[in-house]
Coordinates of C-alpha atoms and ligand atoms in Angstrom, one line a residue:
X168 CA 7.3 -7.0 20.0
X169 CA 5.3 -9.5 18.8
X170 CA 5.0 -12.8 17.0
X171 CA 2.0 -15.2 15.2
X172 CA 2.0 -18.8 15.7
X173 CA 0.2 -20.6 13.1
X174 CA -0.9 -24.1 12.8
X175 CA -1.2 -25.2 9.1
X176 CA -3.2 -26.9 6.9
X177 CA -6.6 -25.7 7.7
X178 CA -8.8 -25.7 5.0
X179 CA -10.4 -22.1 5.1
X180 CA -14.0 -21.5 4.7
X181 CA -16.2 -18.3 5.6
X182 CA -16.8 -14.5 5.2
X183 CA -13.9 -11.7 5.5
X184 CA -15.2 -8.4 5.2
X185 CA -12.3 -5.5 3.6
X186 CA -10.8 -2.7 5.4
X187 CA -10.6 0.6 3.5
X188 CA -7.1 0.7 1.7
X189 CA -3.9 1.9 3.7
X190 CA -2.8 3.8 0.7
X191 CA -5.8 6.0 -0.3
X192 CA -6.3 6.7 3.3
X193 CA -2.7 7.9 3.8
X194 CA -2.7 10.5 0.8
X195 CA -6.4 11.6 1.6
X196 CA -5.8 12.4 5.2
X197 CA -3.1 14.3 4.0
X198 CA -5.3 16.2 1.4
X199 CA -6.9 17.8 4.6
X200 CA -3.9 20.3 5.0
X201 CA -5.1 21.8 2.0
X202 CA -8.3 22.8 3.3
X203 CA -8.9 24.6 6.5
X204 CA -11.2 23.2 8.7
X205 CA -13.0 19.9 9.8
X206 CA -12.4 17.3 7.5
X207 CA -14.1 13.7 7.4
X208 CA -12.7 10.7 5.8
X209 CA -14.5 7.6 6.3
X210 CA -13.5 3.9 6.2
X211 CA -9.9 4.8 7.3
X212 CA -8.3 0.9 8.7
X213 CA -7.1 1.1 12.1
X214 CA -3.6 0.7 11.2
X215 CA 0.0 1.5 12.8
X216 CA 0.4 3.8 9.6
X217 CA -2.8 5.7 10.4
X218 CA -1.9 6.6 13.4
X219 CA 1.8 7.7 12.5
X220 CA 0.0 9.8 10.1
X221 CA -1.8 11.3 12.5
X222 CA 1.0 12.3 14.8
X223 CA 2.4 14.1 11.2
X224 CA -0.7 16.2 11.0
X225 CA -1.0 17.1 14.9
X226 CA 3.0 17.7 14.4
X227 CA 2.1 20.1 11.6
X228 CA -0.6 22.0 14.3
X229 CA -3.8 19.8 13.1
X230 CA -6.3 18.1 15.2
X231 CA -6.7 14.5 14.8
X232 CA -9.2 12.0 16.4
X233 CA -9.6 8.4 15.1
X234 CA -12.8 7.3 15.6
X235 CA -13.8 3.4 14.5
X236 CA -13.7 3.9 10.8
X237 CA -13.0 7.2 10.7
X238 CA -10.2 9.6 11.0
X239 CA -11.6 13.7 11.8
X240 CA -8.8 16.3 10.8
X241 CA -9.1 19.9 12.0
X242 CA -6.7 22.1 9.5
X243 CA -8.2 25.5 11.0
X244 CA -4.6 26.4 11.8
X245 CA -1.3 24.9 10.8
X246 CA 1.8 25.8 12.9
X247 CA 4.5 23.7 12.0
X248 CA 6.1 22.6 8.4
X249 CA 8.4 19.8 9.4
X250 CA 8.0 15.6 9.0
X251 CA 10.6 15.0 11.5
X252 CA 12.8 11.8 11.1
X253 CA 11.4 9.6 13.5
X254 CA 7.6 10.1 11.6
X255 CA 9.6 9.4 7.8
X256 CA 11.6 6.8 8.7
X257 CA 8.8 4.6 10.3
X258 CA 6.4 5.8 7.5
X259 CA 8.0 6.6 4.2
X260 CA 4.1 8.1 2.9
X261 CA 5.0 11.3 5.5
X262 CA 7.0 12.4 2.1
X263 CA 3.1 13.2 0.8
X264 CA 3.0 16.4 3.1
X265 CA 5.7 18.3 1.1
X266 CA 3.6 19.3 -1.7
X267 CA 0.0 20.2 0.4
X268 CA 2.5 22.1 3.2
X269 CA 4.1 24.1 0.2
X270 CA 0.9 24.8 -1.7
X271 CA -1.1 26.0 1.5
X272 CA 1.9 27.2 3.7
X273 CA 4.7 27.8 1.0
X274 CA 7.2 25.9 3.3
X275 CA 7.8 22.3 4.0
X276 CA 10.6 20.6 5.4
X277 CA 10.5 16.9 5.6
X278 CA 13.8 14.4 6.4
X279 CA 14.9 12.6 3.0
X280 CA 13.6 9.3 3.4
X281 CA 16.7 6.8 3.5
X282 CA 16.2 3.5 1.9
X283 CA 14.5 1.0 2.7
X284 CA 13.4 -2.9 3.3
X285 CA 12.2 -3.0 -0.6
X286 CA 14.7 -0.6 -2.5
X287 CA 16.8 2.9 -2.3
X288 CA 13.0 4.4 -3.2
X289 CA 14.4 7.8 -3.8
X290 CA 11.9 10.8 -3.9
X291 CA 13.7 12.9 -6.9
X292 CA 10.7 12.6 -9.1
X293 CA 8.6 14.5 -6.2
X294 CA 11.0 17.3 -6.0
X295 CA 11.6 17.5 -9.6
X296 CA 7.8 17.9 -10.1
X297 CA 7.8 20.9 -7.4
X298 CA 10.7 22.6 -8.8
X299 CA 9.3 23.0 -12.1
X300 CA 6.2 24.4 -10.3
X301 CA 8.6 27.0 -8.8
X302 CA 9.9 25.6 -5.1
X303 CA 13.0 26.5 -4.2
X304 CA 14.6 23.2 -2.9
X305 CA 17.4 22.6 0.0
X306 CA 19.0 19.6 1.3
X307 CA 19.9 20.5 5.0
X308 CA 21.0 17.9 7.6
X309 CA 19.3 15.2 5.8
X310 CA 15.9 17.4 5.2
X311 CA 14.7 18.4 1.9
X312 CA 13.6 22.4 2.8
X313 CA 11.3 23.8 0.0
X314 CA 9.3 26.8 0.1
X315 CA 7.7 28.9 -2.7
X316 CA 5.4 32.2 -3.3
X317 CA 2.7 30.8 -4.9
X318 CA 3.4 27.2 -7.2
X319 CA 2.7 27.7 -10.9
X320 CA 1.3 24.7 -13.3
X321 CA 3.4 23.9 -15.9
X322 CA 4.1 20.4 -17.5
X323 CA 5.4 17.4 -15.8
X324 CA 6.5 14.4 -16.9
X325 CA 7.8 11.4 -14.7
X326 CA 10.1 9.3 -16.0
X327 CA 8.7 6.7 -14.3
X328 CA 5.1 6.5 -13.1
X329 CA 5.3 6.9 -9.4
X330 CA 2.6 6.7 -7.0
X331 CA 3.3 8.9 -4.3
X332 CA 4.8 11.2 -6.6
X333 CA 2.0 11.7 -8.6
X334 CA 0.1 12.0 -5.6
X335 CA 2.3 14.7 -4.0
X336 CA 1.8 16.8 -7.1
X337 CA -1.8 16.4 -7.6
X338 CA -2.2 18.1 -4.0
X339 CA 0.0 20.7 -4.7
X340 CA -1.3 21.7 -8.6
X341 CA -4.8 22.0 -7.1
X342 CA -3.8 25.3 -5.5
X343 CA -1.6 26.4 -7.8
X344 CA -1.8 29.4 -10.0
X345 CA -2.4 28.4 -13.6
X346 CA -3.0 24.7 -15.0
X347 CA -0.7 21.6 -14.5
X348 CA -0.4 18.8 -16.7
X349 CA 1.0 15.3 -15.5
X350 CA 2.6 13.1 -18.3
X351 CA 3.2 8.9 -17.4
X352 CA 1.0 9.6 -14.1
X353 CA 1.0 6.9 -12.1
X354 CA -2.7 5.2 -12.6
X355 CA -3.6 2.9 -9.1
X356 CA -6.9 3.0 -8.0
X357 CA -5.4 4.9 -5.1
X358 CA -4.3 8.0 -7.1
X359 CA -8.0 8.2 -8.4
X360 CA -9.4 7.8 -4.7
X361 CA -7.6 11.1 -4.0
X362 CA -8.3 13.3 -7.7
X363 CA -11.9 11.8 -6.1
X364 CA -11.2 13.3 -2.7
X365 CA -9.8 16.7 -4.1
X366 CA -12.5 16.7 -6.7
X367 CA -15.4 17.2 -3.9
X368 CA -12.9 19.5 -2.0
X369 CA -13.4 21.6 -5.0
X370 CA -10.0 21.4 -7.2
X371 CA -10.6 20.4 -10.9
X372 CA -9.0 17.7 -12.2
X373 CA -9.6 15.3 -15.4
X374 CA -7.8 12.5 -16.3
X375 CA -7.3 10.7 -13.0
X376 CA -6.3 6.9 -13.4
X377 CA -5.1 7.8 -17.1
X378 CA -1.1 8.9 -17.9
X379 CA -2.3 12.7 -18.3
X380 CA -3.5 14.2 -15.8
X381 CA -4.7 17.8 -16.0
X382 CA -5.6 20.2 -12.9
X383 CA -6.4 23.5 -13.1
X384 CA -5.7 25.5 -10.3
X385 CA -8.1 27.0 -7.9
X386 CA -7.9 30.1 -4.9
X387 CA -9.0 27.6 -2.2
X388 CA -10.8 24.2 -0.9
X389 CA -13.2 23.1 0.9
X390 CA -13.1 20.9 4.2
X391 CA -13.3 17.0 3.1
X392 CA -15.8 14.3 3.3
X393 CA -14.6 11.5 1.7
X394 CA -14.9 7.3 1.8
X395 CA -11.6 5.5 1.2
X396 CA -11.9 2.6 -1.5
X397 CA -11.5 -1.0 -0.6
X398 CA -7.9 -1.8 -0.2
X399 CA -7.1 -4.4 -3.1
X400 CA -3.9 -5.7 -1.2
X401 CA -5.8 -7.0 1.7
X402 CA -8.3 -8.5 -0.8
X403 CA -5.7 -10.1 -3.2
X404 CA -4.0 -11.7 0.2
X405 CA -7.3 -13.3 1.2
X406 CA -7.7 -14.9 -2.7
X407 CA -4.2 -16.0 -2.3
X408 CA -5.2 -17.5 1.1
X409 CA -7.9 -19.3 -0.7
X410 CA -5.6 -20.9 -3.0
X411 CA -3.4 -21.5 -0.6
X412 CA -5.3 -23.4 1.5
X413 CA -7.7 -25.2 -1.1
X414 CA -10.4 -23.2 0.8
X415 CA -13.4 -20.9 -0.2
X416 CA -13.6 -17.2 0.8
X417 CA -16.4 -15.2 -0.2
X418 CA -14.8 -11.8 0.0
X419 CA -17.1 -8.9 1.0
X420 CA -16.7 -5.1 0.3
X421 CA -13.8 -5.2 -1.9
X422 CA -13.7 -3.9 -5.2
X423 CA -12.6 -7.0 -7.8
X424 CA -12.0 -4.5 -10.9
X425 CA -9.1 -3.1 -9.5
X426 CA -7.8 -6.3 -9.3
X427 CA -7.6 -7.6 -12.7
X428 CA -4.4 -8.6 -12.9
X429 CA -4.1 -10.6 -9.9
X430 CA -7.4 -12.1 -10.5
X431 CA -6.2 -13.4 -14.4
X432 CA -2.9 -15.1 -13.0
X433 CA -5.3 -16.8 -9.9
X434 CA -7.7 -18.1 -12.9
X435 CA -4.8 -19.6 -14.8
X436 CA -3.6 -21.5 -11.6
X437 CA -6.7 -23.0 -10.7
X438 CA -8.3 -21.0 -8.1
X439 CA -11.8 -20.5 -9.0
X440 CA -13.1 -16.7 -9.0
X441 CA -16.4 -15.6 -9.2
X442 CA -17.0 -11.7 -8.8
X443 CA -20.8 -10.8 -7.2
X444 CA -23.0 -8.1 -5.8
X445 CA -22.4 -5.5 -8.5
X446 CA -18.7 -6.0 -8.3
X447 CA -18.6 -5.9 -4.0
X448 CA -17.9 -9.0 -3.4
X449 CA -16.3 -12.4 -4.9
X450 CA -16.0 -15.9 -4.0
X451 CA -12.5 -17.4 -4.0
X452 CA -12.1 -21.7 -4.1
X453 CA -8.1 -22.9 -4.4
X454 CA -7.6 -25.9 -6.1
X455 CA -6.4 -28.9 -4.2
X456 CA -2.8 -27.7 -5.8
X457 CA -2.4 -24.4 -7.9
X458 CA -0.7 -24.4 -11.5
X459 CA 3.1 -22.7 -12.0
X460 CA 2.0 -19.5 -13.4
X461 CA 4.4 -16.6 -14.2
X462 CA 4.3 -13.3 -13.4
X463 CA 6.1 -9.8 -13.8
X464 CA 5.0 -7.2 -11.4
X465 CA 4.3 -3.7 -13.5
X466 CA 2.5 -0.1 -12.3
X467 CA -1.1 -0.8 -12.7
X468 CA -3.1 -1.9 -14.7
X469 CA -0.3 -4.1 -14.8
X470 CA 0.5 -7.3 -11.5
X471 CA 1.1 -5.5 -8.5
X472 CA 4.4 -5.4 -6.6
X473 CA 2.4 -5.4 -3.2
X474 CA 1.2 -8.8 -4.3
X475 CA 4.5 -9.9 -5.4
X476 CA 5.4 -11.9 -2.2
X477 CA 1.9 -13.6 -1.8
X478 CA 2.1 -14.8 -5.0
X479 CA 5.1 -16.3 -5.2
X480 CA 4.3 -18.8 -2.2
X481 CA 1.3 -19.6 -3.4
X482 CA 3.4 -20.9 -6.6
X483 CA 6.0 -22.7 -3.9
X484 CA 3.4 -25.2 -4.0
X485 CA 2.3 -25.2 -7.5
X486 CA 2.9 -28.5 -9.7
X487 CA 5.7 -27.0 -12.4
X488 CA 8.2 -24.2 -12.3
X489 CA 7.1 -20.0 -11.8
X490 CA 9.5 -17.4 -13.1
X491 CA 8.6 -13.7 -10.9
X492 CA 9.7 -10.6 -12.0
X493 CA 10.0 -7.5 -9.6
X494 CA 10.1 -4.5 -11.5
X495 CA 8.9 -1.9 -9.5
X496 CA 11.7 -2.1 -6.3
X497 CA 15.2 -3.5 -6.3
X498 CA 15.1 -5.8 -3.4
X499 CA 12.0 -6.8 -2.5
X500 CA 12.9 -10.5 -2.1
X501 CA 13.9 -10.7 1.1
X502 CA 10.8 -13.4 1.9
X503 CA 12.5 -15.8 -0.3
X504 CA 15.0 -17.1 2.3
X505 CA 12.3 -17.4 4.8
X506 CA 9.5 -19.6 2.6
X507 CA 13.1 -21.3 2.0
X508 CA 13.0 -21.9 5.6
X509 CA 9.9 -23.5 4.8
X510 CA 11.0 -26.2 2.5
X511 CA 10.4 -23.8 -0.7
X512 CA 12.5 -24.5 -4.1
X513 CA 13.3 -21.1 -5.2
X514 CA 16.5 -19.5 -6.6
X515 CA 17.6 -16.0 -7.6
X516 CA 19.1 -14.1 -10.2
X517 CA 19.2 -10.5 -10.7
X518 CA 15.3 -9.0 -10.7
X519 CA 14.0 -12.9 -11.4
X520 CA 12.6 -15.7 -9.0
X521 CA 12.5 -18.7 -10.0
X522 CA 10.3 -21.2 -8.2
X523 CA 10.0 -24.8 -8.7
X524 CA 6.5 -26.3 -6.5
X525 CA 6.8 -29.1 -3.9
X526 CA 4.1 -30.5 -2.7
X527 CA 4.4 -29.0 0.6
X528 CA 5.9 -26.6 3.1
X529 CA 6.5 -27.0 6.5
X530 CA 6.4 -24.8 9.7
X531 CA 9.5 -23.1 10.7
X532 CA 10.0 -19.7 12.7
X533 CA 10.6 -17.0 10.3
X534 CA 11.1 -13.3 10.1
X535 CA 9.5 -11.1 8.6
X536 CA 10.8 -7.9 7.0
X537 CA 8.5 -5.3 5.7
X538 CA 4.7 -5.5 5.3
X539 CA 3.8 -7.1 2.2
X540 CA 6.6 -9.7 3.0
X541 CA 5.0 -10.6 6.5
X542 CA 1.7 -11.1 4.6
X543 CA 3.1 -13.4 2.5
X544 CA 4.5 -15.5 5.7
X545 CA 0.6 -15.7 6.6
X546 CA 0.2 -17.0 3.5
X547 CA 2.9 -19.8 3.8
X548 CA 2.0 -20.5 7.5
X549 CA -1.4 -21.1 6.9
X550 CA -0.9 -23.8 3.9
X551 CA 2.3 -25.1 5.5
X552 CA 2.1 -28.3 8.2
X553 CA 2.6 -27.8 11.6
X554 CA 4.0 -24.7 13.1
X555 CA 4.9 -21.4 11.9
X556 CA 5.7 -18.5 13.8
X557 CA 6.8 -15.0 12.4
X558 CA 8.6 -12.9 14.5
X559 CA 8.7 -9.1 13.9
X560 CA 4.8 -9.0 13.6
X561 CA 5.0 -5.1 13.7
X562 CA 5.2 -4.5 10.0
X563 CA 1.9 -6.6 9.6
X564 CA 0.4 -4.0 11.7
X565 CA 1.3 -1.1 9.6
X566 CA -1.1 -2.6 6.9
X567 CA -3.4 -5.2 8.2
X568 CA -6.3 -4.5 10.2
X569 CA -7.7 -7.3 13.0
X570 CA -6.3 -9.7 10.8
X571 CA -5.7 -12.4 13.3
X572 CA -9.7 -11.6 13.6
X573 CA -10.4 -12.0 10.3
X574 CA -8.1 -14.8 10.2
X575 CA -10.0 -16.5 12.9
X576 CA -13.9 -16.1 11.4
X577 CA -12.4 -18.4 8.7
X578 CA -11.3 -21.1 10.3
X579 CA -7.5 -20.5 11.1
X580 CA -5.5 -21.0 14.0
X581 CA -3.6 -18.2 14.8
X582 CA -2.0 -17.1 18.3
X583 CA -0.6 -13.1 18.6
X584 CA 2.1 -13.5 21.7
X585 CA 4.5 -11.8 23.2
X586 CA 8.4 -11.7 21.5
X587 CA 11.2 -12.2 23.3
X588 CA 13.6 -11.8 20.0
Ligands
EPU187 N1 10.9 6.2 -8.0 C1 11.9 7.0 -8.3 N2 11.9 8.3 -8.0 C2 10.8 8.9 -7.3 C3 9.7 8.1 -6.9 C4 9.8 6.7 -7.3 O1 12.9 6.5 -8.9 O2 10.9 10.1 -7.0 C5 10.8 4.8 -8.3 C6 10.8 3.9 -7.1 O3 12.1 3.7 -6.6 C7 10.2 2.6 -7.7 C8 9.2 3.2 -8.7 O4 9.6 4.5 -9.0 O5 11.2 1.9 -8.4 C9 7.8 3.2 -8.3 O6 7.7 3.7 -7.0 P1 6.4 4.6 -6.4 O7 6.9 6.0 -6.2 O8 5.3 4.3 -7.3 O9 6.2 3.9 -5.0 P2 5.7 4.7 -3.7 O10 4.7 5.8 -4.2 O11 6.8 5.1 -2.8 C10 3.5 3.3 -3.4 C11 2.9 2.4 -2.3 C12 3.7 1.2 -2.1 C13 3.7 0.4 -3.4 C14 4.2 1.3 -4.6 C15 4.1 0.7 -6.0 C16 1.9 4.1 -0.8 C17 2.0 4.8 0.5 N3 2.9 3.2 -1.1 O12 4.8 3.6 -3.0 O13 3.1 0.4 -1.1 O14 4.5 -0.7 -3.4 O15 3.5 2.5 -4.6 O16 2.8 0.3 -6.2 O17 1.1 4.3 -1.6 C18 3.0 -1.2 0.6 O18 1.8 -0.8 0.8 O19 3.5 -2.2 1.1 C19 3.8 -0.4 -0.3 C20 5.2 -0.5 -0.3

């Protein structure tokens, strides 16, 4: 296992260039096992999740070769129909293959995904979605078994809007007999990455990034060529970096419109944001201390979740008091008691954070537990004096590409060493 030792306090200045996004990658690689044949999808991060999902897909009987940038996915033949345990429980986006598997293969049978670091994170609003469509659904051992003749549209409507679940039923309506309509659809830039993917494989949707969605069913796809979007979490880390650390990032090959929200909150504490290049690039400036600023994380277009943690320590030092609302999952505070660790002021109560500013933090060895929690360590490690190290660096990997690299172009000091925890 290991760690990252960072030395505080370094006023960050220079270029960081984005990585295609972890979570249109994931649903569009998996769009390939509704196609037979090669299929191409560019800008793919080289990620611990990209290559779990490629160990689904050879599982399944595909061909899978990561190239730099690129991920090539032979579907010619499928052989197998299972996301074993060991895949789901490392990578909880495995659940997306139950909905191409059924509509290409009519069986699937992928282990329930337990709960997890964030939340319980159930997947009954998947199932519910392919039911109606006409699976037949098991639960045997701890695997959700479904198979089908042929799925049928009909209308579905999630009681909340859920991203993978949306996903999941976009794949399978596109080879469905007959039309589907999606009501409260989830609307993230990285459900319209994949209607954009299945779009040029051939399906027919409308309404993508809207609450209705409508697909019409088709006999067959084509193979897919498709470039994954600029992932908005990576890019709303590195603003938040910039306020952290009163520095000035100019932010390359990310896409600022899909992050409005973040950007507004940023604004309002201080941290000057200037969008450029037809909307490829910006330039971030912190202030020399940010303003309290509250936020309430919502689906999109709303503040999102996966930005949740980064933005909270940023307000750790801000000059007043921060309320944060999670929404979206159950427990995803479990960075609080580590930027505590740090010399933060925050307290608890029910789905609200409350955070008072201090002037500073200061380094401490902390753990982190899931992914967007160990980005928001980086954050606090790189504004905090002296040293920080996080331990359990491995969930950084499943969503962070080269990012002690990147780190280092812009002027921080961060080691990667061996764990002995
Ligand atoms: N939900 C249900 N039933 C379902 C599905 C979802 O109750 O069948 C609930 C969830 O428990 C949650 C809410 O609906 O309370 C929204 O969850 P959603 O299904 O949208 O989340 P997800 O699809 O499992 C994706 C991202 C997450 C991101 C969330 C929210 C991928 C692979 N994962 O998860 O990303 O936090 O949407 O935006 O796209 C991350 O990258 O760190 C990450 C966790």
């Amino acid at each position: 296992m290991d760690k990252l030792v960072i030395q505080g306090r370094k006023r960050l200045k220079g270029e960081v260039k984005i990585s295609g996004a972890k979570n249109a990658a994931l649903p569009v690689m998996v769009a390939s096992l509704l196609a037979s044949g090669e299929n191409v999808v560019n800008r793919v991060p080289n990620l611990a999740d990209v290559k779990t999902m490629g160990k689904l897909l050879v599982n399944l009987g595909a061909g899978f070769r990561y190239e730099p940038g690129r991920a090539v996915i032979n579907t010619e033949k499928l052989v197998g129909y299972t996301a074993p345990y060991d895949l789901v429980k490392t990578m909880r986006a495995s659940v997306l293959v139950i909905g191409p598997l059924l509509a290409r293969t009519g069986m699937a049978k992928v282990s329930l995904p337990g709960g997890c670091a964030i939340g319980a994170r159930p997947i009954n609003l998947h199932l519910m979605g392919l039911k109606k469509m006409g699976a037949e659904i098991d639960l045997e051992e701890g695997y959700v078994i479904a198979r089908c003749k042929r799925l049928r549209g009909d209308v579905i409507y999630f009681d909340i809007p859920t991203v993978t679940g949306t996903e999941n039923i976009m794949m399978a309506a596109s080879l469905a007999e007959g039309t589907t309509i999606l009501e409260n659809a989830a609307k993230e830039p990285e459900v319209v990455d994949l209607a954009n993917a299945l779009s040029a494989m051939g399906a027919k949707i409308r309404g993508a990034g809207e609450s209705i969605i409508e697909i019409k069913g088709v006999n067959g796809l084509r193979p897919l060529s498709h470039t994954i979007i600029p992932d908005r979490v990576e890019t709303g880390t590195f603003m938040t970096i910039a306020g952290m650390t009163g520095g000035d990032l100019l932010i390359k090959d990310c896409r600022p419109d899909h992050n409005d929200a973040l950007i507004t909150k940023l604004r309002e504490s201080g941290v000057i944001i200037e969008t450029m290049e037809n909307n490829t690039a910006l330039r971030a400036f912190g202030p020399d201390r940010p303003s309290a600023r509250d936020i309430k994380t919502m689906p999109y277009p709303g503040f999102p979740t996966d930005m949740q943690a980064q933005f909270m320590t940023l307000m750790s030092i801000s000059n007043g008091t921060s309320t944060i609302r999670e929404t979206i999952f159950e427990n995803r505070f479990m960075h609080v008691a580590e930027i505590k660790r740090m010399g933060a002021d925050i307290s608890i109560e029910g789905g609200i954070a409350t955070v008072r500013g201090v002037t500073k933090l200061k380094g401490a060895d902390v753990m982190a537990t899931d992914l967007r929690a160990s980005a928001s360590l980086i954050v606090a490690g790189l504004g905090a004096e002296g040293k920080t190290t996080i331990h359990r660096l491995y969930h950084l990997d499943r969503g962070y590409e080269r990012i002690e690299e990147k780190l280092r172009a812009i002027g921080a000091v961060v080691d990667r060493q061996r764990d002995v925890l």
